[in-house]
XYZ file of C-alpha atoms in Angstrom:
733
model
C 11.611 147.464 -47.158
C 8.670 149.810 -47.101
C 7.937 152.900 -49.048
C 8.583 155.007 -46.010
C 11.891 153.341 -45.287
C 13.182 153.170 -48.832
C 11.986 154.109 -52.266
C 8.302 154.672 -51.905
C 7.489 151.889 -54.385
C 9.758 148.964 -53.565
C 7.920 145.972 -52.113
C 8.972 142.429 -51.427
C 7.777 140.146 -54.246
C 4.272 138.887 -53.760
C 3.564 140.921 -50.633
C -0.005 142.150 -50.247
C -0.706 145.825 -49.611
C 0.361 146.851 -46.139
C -3.235 147.592 -45.103
C -3.689 143.803 -44.932
C -1.718 143.893 -41.693
C -4.915 144.481 -39.755
C -5.657 141.061 -38.319
C -8.358 139.212 -36.453
C -7.675 139.417 -32.750
C -9.383 136.098 -32.129
C -7.502 134.133 -34.755
C -4.221 132.328 -34.352
C -1.739 133.823 -36.826
C -1.028 131.347 -39.588
C 1.800 130.637 -41.989
C 2.624 128.158 -44.721
C 5.920 126.977 -43.249
C 9.208 128.164 -41.738
C 9.617 130.740 -44.505
C 6.533 132.543 -43.257
C 7.742 132.904 -39.654
C 9.787 135.611 -37.978
C 11.010 135.186 -34.387
C 12.130 138.526 -32.957
C 13.388 139.097 -29.410
C 12.990 142.573 -27.933
C 15.976 143.275 -25.686
C 17.261 146.260 -23.768
C 17.587 147.702 -20.285
C 14.671 147.718 -17.886
C 12.477 150.759 -18.526
C 13.505 151.182 -22.166
C 9.919 150.584 -23.327
C 9.987 147.019 -24.684
C 6.693 145.901 -23.182
C 4.775 148.972 -24.319
C 6.310 148.647 -27.770
C 4.893 145.121 -27.957
C 1.511 146.512 -26.901
C 1.655 149.135 -29.669
C 2.589 146.562 -32.320
C -0.220 144.244 -31.239
C -2.721 147.108 -31.238
C -1.579 148.276 -34.664
C -2.141 144.829 -36.168
C -5.464 144.195 -34.470
C -4.325 141.441 -32.138
C -5.594 143.515 -29.223
C -8.199 146.249 -29.396
C -6.480 148.549 -26.941
C -3.047 148.896 -25.393
C -2.647 147.924 -21.767
C -0.852 149.873 -19.069
C 2.191 148.925 -16.997
C 0.971 151.057 -14.101
C -2.430 149.364 -14.135
C -0.877 145.906 -14.647
C -2.902 145.276 -17.818
C -0.204 144.654 -20.419
C -0.323 141.381 -22.293
C 3.356 140.553 -21.742
C 3.535 141.155 -17.990
C 0.902 138.984 -16.329
C 2.763 137.472 -13.364
C 1.909 138.970 -9.955
C 5.587 139.845 -9.466
C 5.621 141.730 -12.781
C 2.474 143.656 -11.913
C 3.797 144.462 -8.440
C 7.303 145.461 -9.557
C 6.076 147.098 -12.806
C 8.776 145.432 -14.869
C 9.203 142.199 -16.796
C 10.707 139.279 -14.908
C 10.055 136.535 -17.467
C 9.993 136.204 -21.233
C 6.648 136.099 -23.001
C 5.599 135.428 -26.582
C 3.042 137.439 -28.550
C 2.467 136.503 -32.219
C 0.937 138.824 -34.788
C -0.002 138.566 -38.466
C 1.932 140.785 -40.830
C 1.480 140.665 -44.600
C 0.862 136.926 -44.494
C 3.731 136.322 -42.092
C 3.595 135.168 -38.490
C 5.837 137.337 -36.316
C 6.531 135.954 -32.848
C 7.450 138.907 -30.644
C 9.513 137.697 -27.674
C 9.461 140.254 -24.870
C 12.446 139.706 -22.548
C 13.293 141.187 -19.130
C 15.820 143.981 -19.056
C 16.966 143.743 -15.445
C 20.289 141.962 -14.881
C 18.862 139.489 -12.360
C 16.754 137.898 -15.100
C 19.486 137.387 -17.674
C 18.555 133.689 -17.803
C 15.140 134.598 -19.256
C 16.857 136.984 -21.655
C 19.199 134.308 -22.967
C 16.312 131.886 -23.319
C 14.542 134.510 -25.434
C 17.590 134.905 -27.657
C 17.740 131.125 -28.025
C 14.168 131.132 -29.326
C 14.734 134.107 -31.650
C 16.265 134.525 -35.090
C 16.761 138.290 -34.774
C 16.995 140.870 -32.005
C 15.380 144.266 -31.688
C 17.489 146.433 -29.360
C 15.188 148.920 -27.667
C 16.963 152.062 -26.456
C 15.137 154.836 -24.628
C 15.525 158.326 -26.080
C 15.634 159.672 -22.525
C 18.181 157.307 -20.914
C 21.814 156.340 -21.558
C 22.859 152.959 -22.942
C 24.042 150.763 -20.107
C 26.990 148.372 -20.176
C 24.695 145.335 -20.033
C 23.070 146.353 -23.336
C 26.478 146.892 -24.921
C 27.648 143.475 -23.698
C 24.493 141.875 -25.073
C 25.130 143.504 -28.453
C 28.608 141.986 -28.476
C 27.143 138.598 -27.562
C 24.725 138.774 -30.497
C 27.569 139.886 -32.738
C 29.594 136.786 -31.861
C 26.822 134.521 -33.126
C 25.980 136.741 -36.113
C 22.406 137.448 -35.017
C 20.639 140.068 -37.158
C 19.763 143.198 -35.216
C 17.934 146.472 -35.530
C 17.821 149.351 -33.062
C 14.650 151.074 -31.929
C 14.969 154.446 -30.216
C 11.790 154.480 -28.162
C 9.872 156.917 -25.971
C 10.157 159.865 -28.356
C 7.239 161.411 -26.473
C 9.166 161.597 -23.187
C 9.814 165.162 -21.933
C 13.566 164.437 -21.714
C 13.757 162.623 -25.057
C 16.800 163.515 -27.154
C 16.815 161.534 -30.395
C 20.102 162.932 -31.686
C 21.941 162.133 -28.450
C 20.450 158.640 -28.355
C 21.477 158.000 -31.954
C 25.028 159.177 -31.247
C 25.176 156.919 -28.183
C 24.003 153.958 -30.266
C 26.682 154.499 -32.875
C 29.351 154.877 -30.210
C 28.235 151.731 -28.382
C 27.289 149.511 -31.332
C 29.513 150.661 -34.192
C 29.488 152.607 -37.451
C 27.132 150.148 -39.205
C 24.277 151.492 -37.065
C 22.475 154.094 -39.198
C 18.989 155.633 -39.096
C 16.346 155.010 -41.746
C 14.294 158.011 -40.603
C 14.631 161.349 -38.868
C 11.971 162.774 -36.530
C 9.791 165.609 -37.779
C 8.694 167.983 -35.036
C 5.723 170.284 -34.693
C 5.846 172.751 -31.810
C 8.614 170.663 -30.247
C 6.681 167.367 -30.380
C 7.577 164.532 -32.757
C 4.608 164.206 -35.126
C 6.159 162.339 -38.036
C 9.181 160.686 -39.615
C 11.189 161.646 -42.669
C 12.185 158.577 -44.692
C 15.784 159.206 -45.712
C 15.661 157.059 -48.835
C 12.131 157.814 -50.036
C 12.280 161.530 -49.269
C 8.741 161.428 -47.892
C 7.287 162.280 -44.502
C 4.899 160.044 -42.577
C 2.585 162.413 -40.742
C 1.151 160.902 -37.552
C -0.434 164.101 -36.287
C -3.873 163.193 -37.649
C -3.942 159.519 -36.597
C -5.577 158.162 -33.468
C -3.488 157.525 -30.396
C -1.708 154.182 -30.286
C -3.851 153.112 -27.348
C -6.725 152.695 -29.802
C -6.772 150.337 -32.735
C -5.736 152.526 -35.677
C -7.747 151.749 -38.794
C -5.694 154.041 -41.022
C -2.031 154.535 -41.718
C -0.352 157.916 -41.261
C -0.623 160.335 -44.149
C 2.421 160.431 -46.440
C 3.566 163.653 -48.097
C 6.674 164.707 -50.026
C 9.324 166.232 -47.825
C 9.745 169.979 -48.056
C 12.980 171.350 -49.546
C 14.176 172.565 -46.153
C 13.562 169.143 -44.640
C 15.469 167.419 -47.450
C 18.378 169.827 -47.109
C 18.606 169.199 -43.367
C 18.589 165.445 -43.961
C 21.021 165.388 -46.895
C 24.080 164.402 -44.838
C 22.260 161.598 -43.012
C 20.787 160.350 -46.308
C 24.201 160.221 -47.969
C 25.705 158.311 -45.023
C 22.814 155.824 -45.117
C 23.121 155.131 -48.837
C 26.903 154.718 -48.604
C 26.503 152.405 -45.609
C 24.029 150.212 -47.464
C 26.019 150.123 -50.689
C 29.151 149.164 -48.726
C 27.318 145.966 -47.746
C 26.157 145.198 -51.285
C 27.222 141.997 -52.988
C 27.649 144.050 -56.172
C 31.236 145.262 -55.805
C 30.813 147.812 -58.623
C 27.948 149.604 -56.931
C 30.092 151.832 -54.702
C 32.292 152.962 -57.577
C 29.218 153.753 -59.641
C 27.667 155.702 -56.779
C 30.840 157.675 -56.057
C 31.113 158.337 -59.797
C 27.808 160.190 -59.660
C 25.466 157.499 -60.953
C 21.951 157.651 -59.519
C 21.433 154.198 -58.019
C 17.847 152.950 -58.235
C 16.218 152.991 -54.837
C 14.782 149.528 -55.480
C 18.377 148.253 -55.669
C 19.300 150.049 -52.459
C 16.209 148.621 -50.756
C 17.096 145.064 -51.760
C 20.678 145.476 -50.548
C 19.387 146.896 -47.268
C 17.114 143.911 -46.682
C 19.939 141.484 -47.489
C 22.444 143.238 -45.213
C 20.014 143.351 -42.272
C 19.052 139.690 -42.657
C 22.659 138.508 -42.640
C 23.586 140.670 -39.643
C 26.050 143.096 -41.205
C 23.962 146.276 -41.206
C 21.784 147.577 -38.381
C 19.002 150.053 -39.136
C 17.837 152.499 -36.498
C 14.133 153.226 -36.170
C 12.385 155.828 -34.054
C 9.135 155.086 -32.205
C 6.725 156.214 -29.568
C 4.382 153.548 -28.245
C 2.269 156.273 -26.645
C 1.615 158.321 -29.819
C 2.118 155.537 -32.364
C 4.901 157.366 -34.226
C 7.112 154.903 -36.103
C 5.039 151.778 -35.427
C 4.182 151.288 -39.108
C 7.818 151.742 -40.107
C 8.890 149.183 -37.515
C 6.337 146.674 -38.782
C 7.733 147.115 -42.307
C 11.231 146.234 -41.109
C 10.001 143.239 -39.099
C 8.321 141.764 -42.144
C 10.739 142.629 -44.919
C 14.229 142.655 -43.430
C 14.476 140.141 -40.600
C 15.377 136.551 -41.539
C 13.140 133.517 -41.411
C 14.177 130.431 -39.402
C 15.362 128.904 -42.677
C 18.189 131.445 -42.787
C 19.562 130.838 -39.296
C 21.830 127.995 -38.081
C 20.369 125.519 -35.600
C 21.885 124.529 -32.239
C 24.189 121.522 -32.170
C 22.454 118.223 -31.426
C 23.635 114.910 -30.000
C 22.174 111.583 -29.084
C 21.269 110.946 -25.453
C 24.647 109.387 -24.709
C 26.477 112.422 -26.078
C 27.402 110.846 -29.407
C 27.213 113.305 -32.334
C 23.955 113.218 -34.254
C 23.218 114.215 -37.820
C 23.058 117.971 -38.259
C 19.482 119.202 -38.301
C 17.841 121.637 -40.693
C 14.713 123.727 -40.257
C 12.557 121.192 -42.080
C 8.986 120.449 -40.957
C 9.432 116.920 -42.342
C 12.742 116.335 -40.541
C 13.430 114.695 -37.168
C 11.582 116.371 -34.323
C 13.776 118.586 -32.136
C 12.391 121.370 -29.972
C 13.553 123.090 -26.820
C 11.706 124.250 -23.727
C 12.675 127.909 -23.353
C 10.370 128.666 -20.437
C 8.345 126.730 -17.871
C 5.643 128.252 -15.700
C 3.101 126.787 -13.312
C -0.599 127.315 -13.901
C -2.928 126.417 -11.014
C -5.294 124.621 -13.410
C -3.087 123.416 -16.266
C 0.029 122.520 -14.272
C 3.297 123.046 -16.108
C 3.056 125.269 -19.171
C 6.145 124.992 -21.382
C 7.058 127.357 -24.205
C 8.795 125.315 -26.902
C 10.798 126.565 -29.886
C 10.625 123.881 -32.558
C 13.887 123.805 -34.504
C 13.212 120.745 -36.696
C 10.250 118.545 -37.526
C 6.637 119.153 -36.572
C 5.142 118.940 -33.112
C 1.589 117.593 -33.182
C -1.001 117.269 -30.481
C -1.904 113.787 -29.292
C 1.578 112.507 -30.190
C 4.224 110.672 -28.175
C 7.460 112.586 -27.518
C 10.664 112.126 -25.557
C 11.609 114.800 -23.011
C 15.302 114.886 -22.052
C 17.260 117.192 -19.776
C 21.025 116.737 -19.429
C 23.968 118.880 -18.379
C 22.500 120.927 -15.524
C 23.125 118.573 -12.624
C 25.469 121.137 -11.037
C 22.440 123.431 -10.734
C 20.365 120.825 -8.953
C 18.602 119.719 -12.155
C 19.442 116.036 -12.354
C 19.654 114.396 -15.770
C 16.276 112.987 -16.709
C 14.543 111.236 -19.601
C 10.865 110.475 -19.995
C 8.378 109.536 -22.671
C 5.296 111.739 -22.616
C 2.119 112.101 -24.660
C 1.118 115.589 -25.792
C -2.607 115.978 -25.447
C -2.783 119.746 -25.921
C -0.874 122.172 -28.125
C -1.341 125.930 -27.919
C -0.335 129.169 -29.558
C 0.713 131.501 -26.695
C -0.411 135.109 -26.567
C 1.144 136.288 -23.341
C -0.562 134.190 -20.668
C -3.458 133.321 -22.992
C -3.312 129.943 -24.711
C -5.146 129.309 -27.991
C -5.504 125.776 -29.409
C -3.440 124.853 -32.448
C -3.231 121.447 -34.159
C 0.517 121.464 -34.863
C 3.685 123.523 -34.608
C 6.110 123.387 -37.524
C 9.868 123.877 -37.513
C 10.733 127.498 -36.804
C 7.603 128.262 -34.784
C 6.979 128.646 -31.047
C 4.167 126.918 -29.186
C 3.067 126.027 -25.669
C 2.538 122.514 -24.335
C 0.700 121.646 -21.141
C 0.383 118.741 -18.738
C 3.885 117.433 -19.423
C 4.989 116.515 -15.938
C 8.703 115.971 -16.546
C 9.547 118.986 -18.733
C 11.874 121.692 -17.414
C 13.363 124.816 -18.945
C 16.260 123.803 -21.189
C 14.881 120.322 -21.930
C 14.827 118.867 -25.436
C 11.548 117.612 -26.897
C 12.108 115.025 -29.631
C 10.458 111.987 -31.197
C 9.993 108.966 -28.953
C 11.555 106.716 -31.578
C 14.509 109.078 -32.205
C 15.397 110.883 -28.943
C 17.855 113.754 -29.300
C 19.561 116.307 -27.090
C 20.153 119.935 -28.037
C 23.296 121.566 -26.682
C 22.091 123.799 -23.789
C 22.645 127.527 -23.902
C 25.021 129.250 -21.499
C 23.504 130.091 -18.146
C 25.052 132.520 -15.647
C 26.036 131.258 -12.214
C 23.786 132.364 -9.323
C 25.983 134.004 -6.695
C 23.685 135.353 -3.971
C 22.599 132.889 -1.257
C 19.248 133.220 0.498
C 18.497 130.912 3.443
C 14.868 129.885 3.898
C 12.958 127.627 6.240
C 9.364 126.466 6.452
C 7.280 128.414 8.934
C 6.255 125.126 10.583
C 6.816 121.397 10.207
C 3.508 121.142 8.368
C 4.884 123.466 5.669
C 8.082 121.506 5.002
C 6.512 119.113 2.482
C 4.748 121.970 0.700
C 8.032 123.900 0.508
C 9.853 120.912 -1.012
C 7.148 120.351 -3.642
C 6.920 124.014 -4.572
C 10.704 124.336 -4.864
C 10.638 121.478 -7.357
C 8.123 123.366 -9.480
C 9.958 126.675 -9.299
C 13.388 125.232 -10.100
C 11.921 123.323 -13.068
C 11.271 126.647 -14.740
C 14.358 128.548 -13.646
C 17.813 127.173 -14.529
C 19.438 130.226 -12.934
C 18.145 129.142 -9.516
C 20.187 126.589 -7.571
C 18.799 124.901 -4.459
C 21.234 123.487 -1.911
C 20.806 121.782 1.451
C 24.068 122.594 3.204
C 25.301 119.442 4.918
C 27.204 121.375 7.584
C 24.843 124.202 8.517
C 21.695 122.222 7.604
C 20.292 125.360 6.010
C 18.197 125.322 2.847
C 19.963 127.764 0.520
C 18.472 129.321 -2.614
C 21.280 130.586 -4.822
C 19.849 133.521 -6.782
C 21.060 136.037 -9.368
C 20.400 138.995 -7.074
C 17.871 140.527 -4.719
C 15.205 141.092 -7.388
C 15.506 137.474 -8.489
C 15.270 136.305 -4.880
C 12.138 138.398 -4.332
C 10.472 136.853 -7.391
C 11.389 133.305 -6.333
C 10.021 133.862 -2.821
C 6.850 135.432 -4.230
C 6.304 132.427 -6.498
C 6.679 130.055 -3.567
C 4.232 132.037 -1.450
C 1.747 132.206 -4.330
C 1.621 128.412 -4.178
C 0.535 128.589 -0.562
C 3.922 127.929 1.041
C 4.537 129.611 4.380
C 8.246 130.265 4.746
C 10.724 132.550 6.422
C 14.094 133.911 5.367
C 16.937 133.646 7.873
C 20.539 134.760 7.954
C 22.956 132.693 5.895
C 25.493 130.889 8.090
C 28.930 130.613 6.532
C 30.203 127.044 7.047
C 33.291 127.454 9.200
C 35.782 124.847 10.382
C 37.354 124.284 13.801
C 40.902 123.273 14.633
C 43.165 123.078 17.667
C 45.329 126.142 18.200
C 47.793 124.229 20.432
C 48.490 120.656 21.568
C 46.234 119.194 24.257
C 45.435 115.900 25.933
C 42.061 114.327 26.628
C 40.763 111.541 28.851
C 37.651 109.701 27.738
C 35.820 107.618 30.337
C 32.559 105.901 29.412
C 31.538 103.570 32.225
C 27.918 102.603 32.912
C 26.625 99.815 35.109
C 22.895 99.520 35.737
C 22.452 95.810 36.212
C 23.147 93.196 33.620
C 25.493 93.948 30.740
C 27.209 97.329 31.232
C 29.425 99.681 29.221
C 33.122 100.137 29.921
C 35.701 102.067 27.909
C 38.566 104.355 28.855
C 41.006 106.004 26.462
C 43.639 108.724 26.578
C 44.595 110.787 23.551
C 47.057 113.517 22.622
C 45.941 116.080 19.992
C 48.125 118.466 18.026
C 47.311 120.856 15.165
C 48.503 120.237 11.607
C 49.171 122.705 8.810
C 46.195 124.005 6.830
C 44.756 121.444 4.441
C 46.589 118.473 6.004
C 43.354 116.775 7.040
C 43.270 114.212 9.854
C 45.751 111.657 11.158
C 45.099 108.957 13.751
C 48.106 107.167 15.279
C 47.987 104.105 17.505
C 50.540 104.405 20.345
C 49.059 101.760 22.613
C 51.624 99.695 24.544
C 50.897 96.368 26.223
C 47.473 95.863 24.680
C 45.617 97.929 27.288
C 43.135 98.694 24.524
C 42.439 95.590 22.417
C 43.069 95.918 18.684
C 39.404 95.893 17.535
C 38.583 98.750 19.917
C 41.392 100.970 18.611
C 39.379 101.380 15.419
C 36.331 102.149 17.585
C 38.181 105.010 19.276
C 39.078 106.427 15.847
C 35.429 106.191 14.761
C 34.345 108.077 17.863
C 36.940 110.795 17.317
C 35.915 111.200 13.671
C 32.234 111.381 14.602
C 32.932 114.087 17.178
C 35.043 115.971 14.639
C 32.029 116.160 12.323
C 29.851 117.505 15.144
C 32.473 120.030 16.250
C 33.891 120.792 19.679
C 33.166 124.524 20.050
C 30.679 126.237 17.709
C 29.301 123.122 16.061
C 31.458 123.196 12.908
C 33.619 120.271 11.699
C 37.123 119.902 13.128
C 39.966 119.688 10.609
C 43.743 119.551 10.398
C 44.621 117.658 13.589
C 46.692 114.625 14.537
C 45.318 112.349 17.281
C 47.476 109.829 19.095
C 45.866 107.093 21.165
C 48.330 106.738 24.055
C 46.484 104.784 26.730
C 43.261 103.307 28.000
C 41.579 100.408 29.721
C 39.089 97.753 28.693
C 36.800 95.271 30.468
C 36.628 91.662 29.387
C 32.794 91.630 29.492
C 31.449 95.196 29.394
C 33.705 96.765 26.743
C 32.181 97.184 23.283
C 32.583 99.011 20.005
C 29.900 101.535 20.979
C 31.499 102.162 24.372
C 34.929 102.946 22.888
C 33.365 105.176 20.215
C 31.697 107.160 23.004
C 34.974 107.283 24.961
C 36.871 108.573 21.905
C 34.339 111.356 21.426
C 34.534 112.313 25.109
C 38.338 112.372 24.973
C 38.327 114.788 22.014
C 35.865 117.099 23.768
C 38.002 117.104 26.935
C 41.133 117.907 24.918
C 39.277 120.788 23.234
C 38.245 122.158 26.627
C 41.893 122.226 27.688
C 43.122 124.469 24.864
C 42.015 127.240 22.509
C 39.957 126.265 19.479
C 40.675 128.235 16.322
C 37.779 128.908 13.929
C 38.581 128.778 10.211
C 36.540 130.640 7.582
C 36.262 129.750 3.883
C 38.064 132.020 1.448
C 37.270 132.174 -2.276
C 39.341 133.190 -5.264
C 37.334 135.987 -6.880
C 37.729 137.406 -10.386
C 35.936 140.706 -11.008
C 35.496 142.306 -14.432
C 34.729 146.039 -14.431
C 35.178 149.053 -16.738
C 38.435 150.858 -16.131
C 36.793 153.857 -14.448
C 35.576 151.662 -11.568
C 38.844 149.831 -10.840
C 39.883 152.112 -7.993
C 36.500 151.985 -6.282
C 36.327 148.191 -6.543
C 39.839 147.740 -5.129
C 39.064 150.028 -2.212
C 35.867 148.123 -1.524
C 37.734 144.807 -1.589
C 40.088 146.085 1.083
C 37.124 146.934 3.306
C 35.942 143.324 2.846
C 39.233 141.884 4.121
C 40.117 140.959 0.564
C 43.676 140.500 -0.677
C 44.440 141.698 -4.189
C 46.391 139.144 -6.233
C 46.573 140.864 -9.621
C 44.948 142.838 -12.438
C 44.972 142.270 -16.189
C 43.240 143.780 -19.218
C 39.985 141.956 -19.988
C 40.005 141.880 -23.824
C 38.177 145.137 -24.388
C 35.834 144.641 -21.429
C 37.810 146.782 -18.984
C 39.972 145.306 -16.240
C 39.952 141.907 -14.580
C 40.749 142.089 -10.871
C 41.807 138.957 -9.002
C 41.530 138.747 -5.222
C 41.076 136.399 -2.286
C 37.989 137.269 -0.243
C 36.344 135.580 2.771
C 33.029 133.968 1.817
C 31.182 135.847 4.546
C 32.005 139.101 2.739
C 30.509 137.802 -0.532
C 26.977 136.999 0.631
C 25.498 140.077 -1.075
C 28.451 141.064 -3.210
C 26.549 140.567 -6.480
C 24.140 143.333 -5.424
C 26.776 145.611 -3.940
C 29.116 145.285 -6.926
C 26.346 146.392 -9.279
C 25.638 149.406 -7.092
C 29.340 150.249 -6.971
C 29.812 150.001 -10.755
C 26.470 151.345 -12.041
C 25.425 147.828 -12.963
C 28.482 147.115 -15.108
C 30.543 144.862 -12.809
C 30.377 141.086 -12.721
C 32.383 138.429 -10.927
C 32.987 134.723 -10.553
C 34.260 132.802 -7.567
C 35.691 129.439 -6.575
C 36.562 127.946 -3.196
C 40.224 128.356 -2.326
C 40.879 127.310 1.288
C 39.955 127.869 4.928
C 41.887 130.446 6.948
C 41.823 131.515 10.645
C 38.918 133.789 11.494
C 40.190 137.125 12.830
C 39.447 137.660 16.527
C 37.524 140.881 15.816
C 34.967 139.057 13.637
C 31.983 137.592 15.441
C 31.539 133.954 14.449
C 28.123 132.495 13.616
C 26.729 129.818 15.901
C 24.806 126.820 14.642
C 21.445 125.999 16.120
C 21.491 122.936 18.294
């Protein structure tokens, strides 16, 4: 831990002076092995300042000469057209920097809920998380849930209160909100020092010194000097005494030396070097969470944050690896982060470059990935998302160190590091990259279920092939996208995480030159008979030579919901020969699939074949199939056809304060409440039965109703009669 964060003299053994952080922007950051790597994911709500914080860190270490701008679309992390247009991150990006001989891979992740798949991929690639909280905005429920998710896996975390320069910034309120949301082990290392109301420095609570940023250049420029450090004034120390005492007690409580707390409470002056070492240990093992204060705009706190990144976050050697199996699912030997071990890496992101083709970001967990080597690429377990299991042997011809969208050549990538591979035609996000002679499969990370359907169609027949090819490319990089060709409505459905996700997917397709249109989603209904009816099917054609002759009579009656279809032969006297009875059934079944009213399949009916006539020469299988279909259509015309709509069982999890609003909204959607239970500290779980047509945009509307905190899952339950006041959709002919 740095002088400013701790004692003023404590340094990690063997670390060069901190001025050595200034790097060569053109060089690829290097390291000796996994111990010299830090993988840190920046997470937090959209607008918290993650991307600009990455810019400030890169500028401070000389990776870039000047910070970019989100408004101008010039930041290193956000290079996709959708990101520039929407002015927010929609995909994870990696930006490495050199820090005291270490390589720190900064993983900038999206903060908007629609892109949670990219966020989870970033956490998969990381060994620690930096929670970025804006000093001017509240902490949302998604950030709190993400903190709990990291806590379950023991991921080390630190909190950065950003945007101290914002006119509405309130550091004290933000700190209190962090402690309320994340727990009592969240404590600040520094307090802001203000001059004329503006934050110009930081008081290090342990060192008792002030870092004065008032004389340094703005963060937008490469800063050649560190902020001036001066002893804190007596009034400043007195104001910080309570916070300093809480910090020291919090750190000592995490110490492995059980006598340290008693000694401290007994009045002993504990050496700050000891406190600094205990702080670093507690942060690395994920039991203590320091809070830092920064402003990317003014540069305040950037040096302190760099100190924590280098000294307190764990290396890949200190983190457990994902479970691994053989291709057939048999358990494999547990891997370790060893550059000499079996090769096992994972594709955490796939993008399409117009010149390079697929560009895959790979986190190497074990072994060493080398250019011009043969590897095995395997993807299993996502077939339900439209990603069929696949295995392929590939040869890596190029290996790169990613810096946002820029790729820099590198000869190899050791265990613990992140690299980019290109021109690997079979690789998709979530795939495992392993040795050709020892193929392995990493257990995939959890992916949320896409719940918002978007129907698309090619603008013309000439665009259909282009749409199919481009969808294959887009889905290869996005496991949260599911593509479905509905067999009943014949619509091409893109299942997305929400409207923002849908917009990005459509933009990516159009960027590849695909001309497409969005159309209304048709809910696949069913048809059934509302009352018994009879039908006469006559198919007689004679045009010279061999003709067609088939006549049949049927009775149709409705069955209870879910009973399916019954066909009963009631022919007497052989008026319809035995082989043609089966033909009539085939014709009826075929017409049931086509529908008899709105074009939807017919279900839950019993058909009795009660009469008919055949010709010794002209009757045929095809003729009786046609007669059976005609008979069913005539029976349908003689009675009322009932449309049935699909109903899903829905489970909604919301904070308690939104339960009433959600229940009222469900009633307006023709939903039926079936129960509520407590959701293990996550609020209330509401169970209901809701027609599918009312759920088409529910993922978006639920977020709006619950300030972004609600989530739900659904499963098909049954089909029920469509109310007469609801206008049914009609299929195109």
